[in-house]
Amino acid sequence: MFPKKGASEEEVLKELEEKTSMDLTFDSGRILGSMCTYPHPLAVEVVRRYIDRNLGDPGLHVGSRKVEKEAVGMLSNLLGLKEGYGHIVSGGTEANILAVRAFRNLSDAEKPELILPESAHFSFLKAGEMLGVRLVWAKLKEDYSVDVRDVEDKITDNTIGIVGIAGTTGLGVVDDIPALSDLALDYGLPLHVDAAFGGFVIPFAKELGYELPDFDFTLKGVQSVTIDPHKMGMVPIPAGGIIFREKRFLEAISVPAPYLAGGKVWQATITGTRPGASALAVWAMIRHLGFEGYKEVVKHAMELSRWFAGELRRIPGVHLIREPMLNIVSFGTRNLEEVEEELKRRGWGISAHRGYIRVVMMPHVRKEHLEEFLGDLREVLKSLD
Ligand SMILES: Cc1ncc(COP(=O)(O)O)c(C=O)c1O
């Protein structure tokens, strides 16, 4: 009910404290199955200070708009591009929708179709539905990466583009993006890489010596990349990123936005009014941690993943779905549904879908949390024998 009279600030905060006491929190170390994390304190401070900035009206917040452009520039550099075009958006979903929108608007296909791996994130379902684009699913190989031959078989005159994934949501698999890029070039199609998760992992992991496929703009067929600072970038929600290689993609999705207090502009994002603080926080985190800082974050996450996978291998009744490529470890167990239910009852933030439990080594996940989790897993499995 909408209250007739207001309550004091103290009362309101107390009520909220009570209501949210049933939430799992990232700093408790109990959330193991999420791609979000507790944001870095600097990013939290930046959001607090610049909470009123609206990039939907960039004529008012000229400085913030400049910072967003710099943030997009730094993300482009990380992805192997001297100068890129894009925005800090609400998340991977919006970024993927913008890429599909650009591909559709630049294509003259009568019945637009997009080819994407069966492992693609459900955001593409929204994109397909909203944009009237038929989704054509390409099969996966045994290692859960997309079967590039199947992608090729599915290309028709109506194909508007191809999607590859650098860090799948379920297993953290990086598709053979170099082969997809060659295919895209051969057929004159744009390739979108969904690196919502992997974008803030792969460049650093490669530098650390992990063998991973190239996935970014250094591959000539890649026309756009989704990269989310609110995942491994440690920026508060909402902060996604869409980067295009060429300006024409951004222009293809820009509409005139009149009546703004700051003057008429062209707007490409799905959201109109949008948080400038997010873009400033992205800029601040990159400026603060730099390549070396993020490399340390990723080093910890990758090492923890290898250790955790090794521990799981030693538990009878548990099997890894595949060797981890990034900092995601997914495993199956006997009696999976009961195991999931009991682990949840014990307060673990995990989920089982497609026949496995996924653990994401986000920056808030530490070895002691995983040791406790493994102890519970062993106990639960025993109790169900
Ligand atoms: C690969 C991938 N793409 C896109 C998304 C969607 O991102 P968001 O939830 O920020 O919209 C996710 C989310 O987990 C993802 O894993």
Tab-separated table of N, CA and C in Angstrom, residues 282-337:
chain	number	residue	atom	x	y	z
A	282	VAL	N	33.615	2.848	-14.059
A	282	VAL	CA	34.411	2.004	-14.958
A	282	VAL	C	35.771	2.675	-15.198
A	283	TRP	N	35.698	3.954	-15.520
A	283	TRP	CA	36.928	4.719	-15.778
A	283	TRP	C	37.851	4.664	-14.551
A	284	ALA	N	37.249	4.891	-13.372
A	284	ALA	CA	38.044	4.950	-12.135
A	284	ALA	C	38.729	3.616	-11.832
A	285	MET	N	37.989	2.513	-12.036
A	285	MET	CA	38.571	1.207	-11.729
A	285	MET	C	39.721	0.864	-12.668
A	286	ILE	N	39.533	1.192	-13.944
A	286	ILE	CA	40.604	0.879	-14.904
A	286	ILE	C	41.833	1.734	-14.598
A	287	ARG	N	41.548	3.011	-14.300
A	287	ARG	CA	42.639	3.945	-13.979
A	287	ARG	C	43.364	3.493	-12.703
A	288	HIS	N	42.617	2.983	-11.750
A	288	HIS	CA	43.181	2.601	-10.453
A	288	HIS	C	43.944	1.267	-10.515
A	289	LEU	N	43.301	0.246	-11.081
A	289	LEU	CA	43.949	-1.076	-11.073
A	289	LEU	C	44.942	-1.240	-12.226
A	290	GLY	N	44.619	-0.654	-13.361
A	290	GLY	CA	45.490	-0.821	-14.523
A	290	GLY	C	45.600	-2.286	-14.922
A	291	PHE	N	46.361	-2.554	-15.966
A	291	PHE	CA	46.500	-3.936	-16.462
A	291	PHE	C	47.094	-4.832	-15.382
A	292	GLU	N	48.096	-4.305	-14.685
A	292	GLU	CA	48.772	-5.126	-13.664
A	292	GLU	C	47.828	-5.492	-12.523
A	293	GLY	N	46.973	-4.543	-12.117
A	293	GLY	CA	46.044	-4.793	-11.013
A	293	GLY	C	45.024	-5.868	-11.375
A	294	TYR	N	44.447	-5.765	-12.572
A	294	TYR	CA	43.464	-6.767	-13.006
A	294	TYR	C	44.149	-8.130	-13.199
A	295	LYS	N	45.403	-8.087	-13.627
A	295	LYS	CA	46.127	-9.347	-13.816
A	295	LYS	C	46.226	-10.094	-12.477
A	296	GLU	N	46.449	-9.358	-11.413
A	296	GLU	CA	46.533	-9.986	-10.080
A	296	GLU	C	45.189	-10.611	-9.691
A	297	VAL	N	44.098	-9.875	-9.953
A	297	VAL	CA	42.752	-10.379	-9.643
A	297	VAL	C	42.507	-11.685	-10.394
A	298	VAL	N	42.856	-11.688	-11.670
A	298	VAL	CA	42.617	-12.866	-12.515
A	298	VAL	C	43.551	-14.013	-12.120
A	299	LYS	N	44.776	-13.688	-11.724
A	299	LYS	CA	45.731	-14.733	-11.303
A	299	LYS	C	45.128	-15.521	-10.138
A	300	HIS	N	44.625	-14.795	-9.162
A	300	HIS	CA	44.028	-15.425	-7.981
A	300	HIS	C	42.845	-16.305	-8.398
A	301	ALA	N	41.984	-15.747	-9.251
A	301	ALA	CA	40.764	-16.472	-9.653
A	301	ALA	C	41.104	-17.733	-10.456
A	302	MET	N	42.080	-17.640	-11.336
A	302	MET	CA	42.449	-18.793	-12.169
A	302	MET	C	43.113	-19.870	-11.309
A	303	GLU	N	43.971	-19.456	-10.401
A	303	GLU	CA	44.655	-20.459	-9.560
A	303	GLU	C	43.665	-21.166	-8.647
A	304	LEU	N	42.733	-20.386	-8.128
A	304	LEU	CA	41.713	-20.971	-7.251
A	304	LEU	C	40.860	-21.984	-8.033
A	305	SER	N	40.565	-21.664	-9.277
A	305	SER	CA	39.756	-22.568	-10.109
A	305	SER	C	40.472	-23.895	-10.327
A	306	ARG	N	41.770	-23.828	-10.632
A	306	ARG	CA	42.529	-25.066	-10.858
A	306	ARG	C	42.599	-25.887	-9.578
A	307	TRP	N	42.798	-25.235	-8.455
A	307	TRP	CA	42.853	-25.935	-7.170
A	307	TRP	C	41.499	-26.594	-6.878
A	308	PHE	N	40.423	-25.845	-7.076
A	308	PHE	CA	39.067	-26.342	-6.781
A	308	PHE	C	38.732	-27.539	-7.690
A	309	ALA	N	39.091	-27.424	-8.973
A	309	ALA	CA	38.821	-28.532	-9.902
A	309	ALA	C	39.565	-29.783	-9.430
A	310	GLY	N	40.796	-29.605	-8.970
A	310	GLY	CA	41.593	-30.734	-8.475
A	310	GLY	C	40.932	-31.384	-7.266
A	311	GLU	N	40.411	-30.568	-6.360
A	311	GLU	CA	39.738	-31.095	-5.156
A	311	GLU	C	38.476	-31.868	-5.546
A	312	LEU	N	37.722	-31.318	-6.491
A	312	LEU	CA	36.475	-31.979	-6.916
A	312	LEU	C	36.762	-33.349	-7.522
A	313	ARG	N	37.851	-33.416	-8.285
A	313	ARG	CA	38.209	-34.678	-8.943
A	313	ARG	C	38.423	-35.800	-7.935
A	314	ARG	N	38.792	-35.426	-6.716
A	314	ARG	CA	39.094	-36.456	-5.706
A	314	ARG	C	37.852	-36.911	-4.942
A	315	ILE	N	36.696	-36.325	-5.224
A	315	ILE	CA	35.482	-36.710	-4.481
A	315	ILE	C	34.703	-37.766	-5.257
A	316	PRO	N	34.501	-38.934	-4.649
A	316	PRO	CA	33.717	-39.967	-5.350
A	316	PRO	C	32.292	-39.477	-5.600
A	317	GLY	N	31.773	-39.762	-6.780
A	317	GLY	CA	30.401	-39.347	-7.096
A	317	GLY	C	30.330	-37.965	-7.717
A	318	VAL	N	31.517	-37.357	-7.944
A	318	VAL	CA	31.552	-36.020	-8.564
A	318	VAL	C	32.362	-36.102	-9.857
A	319	HIS	N	31.886	-35.445	-10.909
A	319	HIS	CA	32.692	-35.390	-12.135
A	319	HIS	C	32.672	-33.982	-12.722
A	320	LEU	N	33.823	-33.569	-13.234
A	320	LEU	CA	33.902	-32.254	-13.889
A	320	LEU	C	33.233	-32.356	-15.258
A	321	ILE	N	32.511	-31.324	-15.640
A	321	ILE	CA	31.864	-31.342	-16.964
A	321	ILE	C	32.933	-31.195	-18.049
A	322	ARG	N	33.906	-30.314	-17.825
A	322	ARG	CA	35.083	-30.213	-18.686
A	322	ARG	C	36.179	-29.461	-17.916
A	323	GLU	N	37.395	-29.577	-18.408
A	323	GLU	CA	38.489	-28.843	-17.766
A	323	GLU	C	38.163	-27.353	-17.834
A	324	PRO	N	38.335	-26.625	-16.726
A	324	PRO	CA	38.011	-25.197	-16.817
A	324	PRO	C	38.955	-24.459	-17.759
A	325	MET	N	38.370	-23.574	-18.576
A	325	MET	CA	39.213	-22.714	-19.424
A	325	MET	C	39.454	-21.386	-18.717
A	326	LEU	N	38.398	-20.883	-18.068
A	326	LEU	CA	38.525	-19.618	-17.343
A	326	LEU	C	38.322	-19.903	-15.848
A	327	ASN	N	37.781	-18.941	-15.117
A	327	ASN	CA	37.589	-19.121	-13.673
A	327	ASN	C	36.160	-19.570	-13.348
A	328	ILE	N	35.680	-20.536	-14.116
A	328	ILE	CA	34.371	-21.140	-13.873
A	328	ILE	C	34.587	-22.651	-13.836
A	329	VAL	N	34.114	-23.301	-12.781
A	329	VAL	CA	34.266	-24.754	-12.668
A	329	VAL	C	32.871	-25.351	-12.527
A	330	SER	N	32.498	-26.212	-13.460
A	330	SER	CA	31.161	-26.802	-13.420
A	330	SER	C	31.276	-28.303	-13.260
A	331	PHE	N	30.446	-28.848	-12.384
A	331	PHE	CA	30.554	-30.279	-12.087
A	331	PHE	C	29.188	-30.898	-11.865
A	332	GLY	N	29.133	-32.196	-12.152
A	332	GLY	CA	27.918	-32.960	-11.898
A	332	GLY	C	28.154	-33.859	-10.689
A	333	THR	N	27.071	-34.320	-10.092
A	333	THR	CA	27.188	-35.258	-8.970
A	333	THR	C	26.120	-36.332	-9.159
A	334	ARG	N	26.267	-37.442	-8.411
A	334	ARG	CA	25.126	-38.352	-8.395
A	334	ARG	C	24.046	-37.662	-7.553
A	335	ASN	N	22.802	-38.001	-7.779
A	335	ASN	CA	21.654	-37.385	-7.095
A	335	ASN	C	21.715	-35.848	-7.145
A	336	LEU	N	21.964	-35.326	-8.334
A	336	LEU	CA	22.236	-33.877	-8.436
A	336	LEU	C	21.148	-32.991	-7.815
A	337	GLU	N	19.896	-33.333	-8.080
A	337	GLU	CA	18.824	-32.459	-7.579
A	337	GLU	C	18.788	-32.399	-6.069
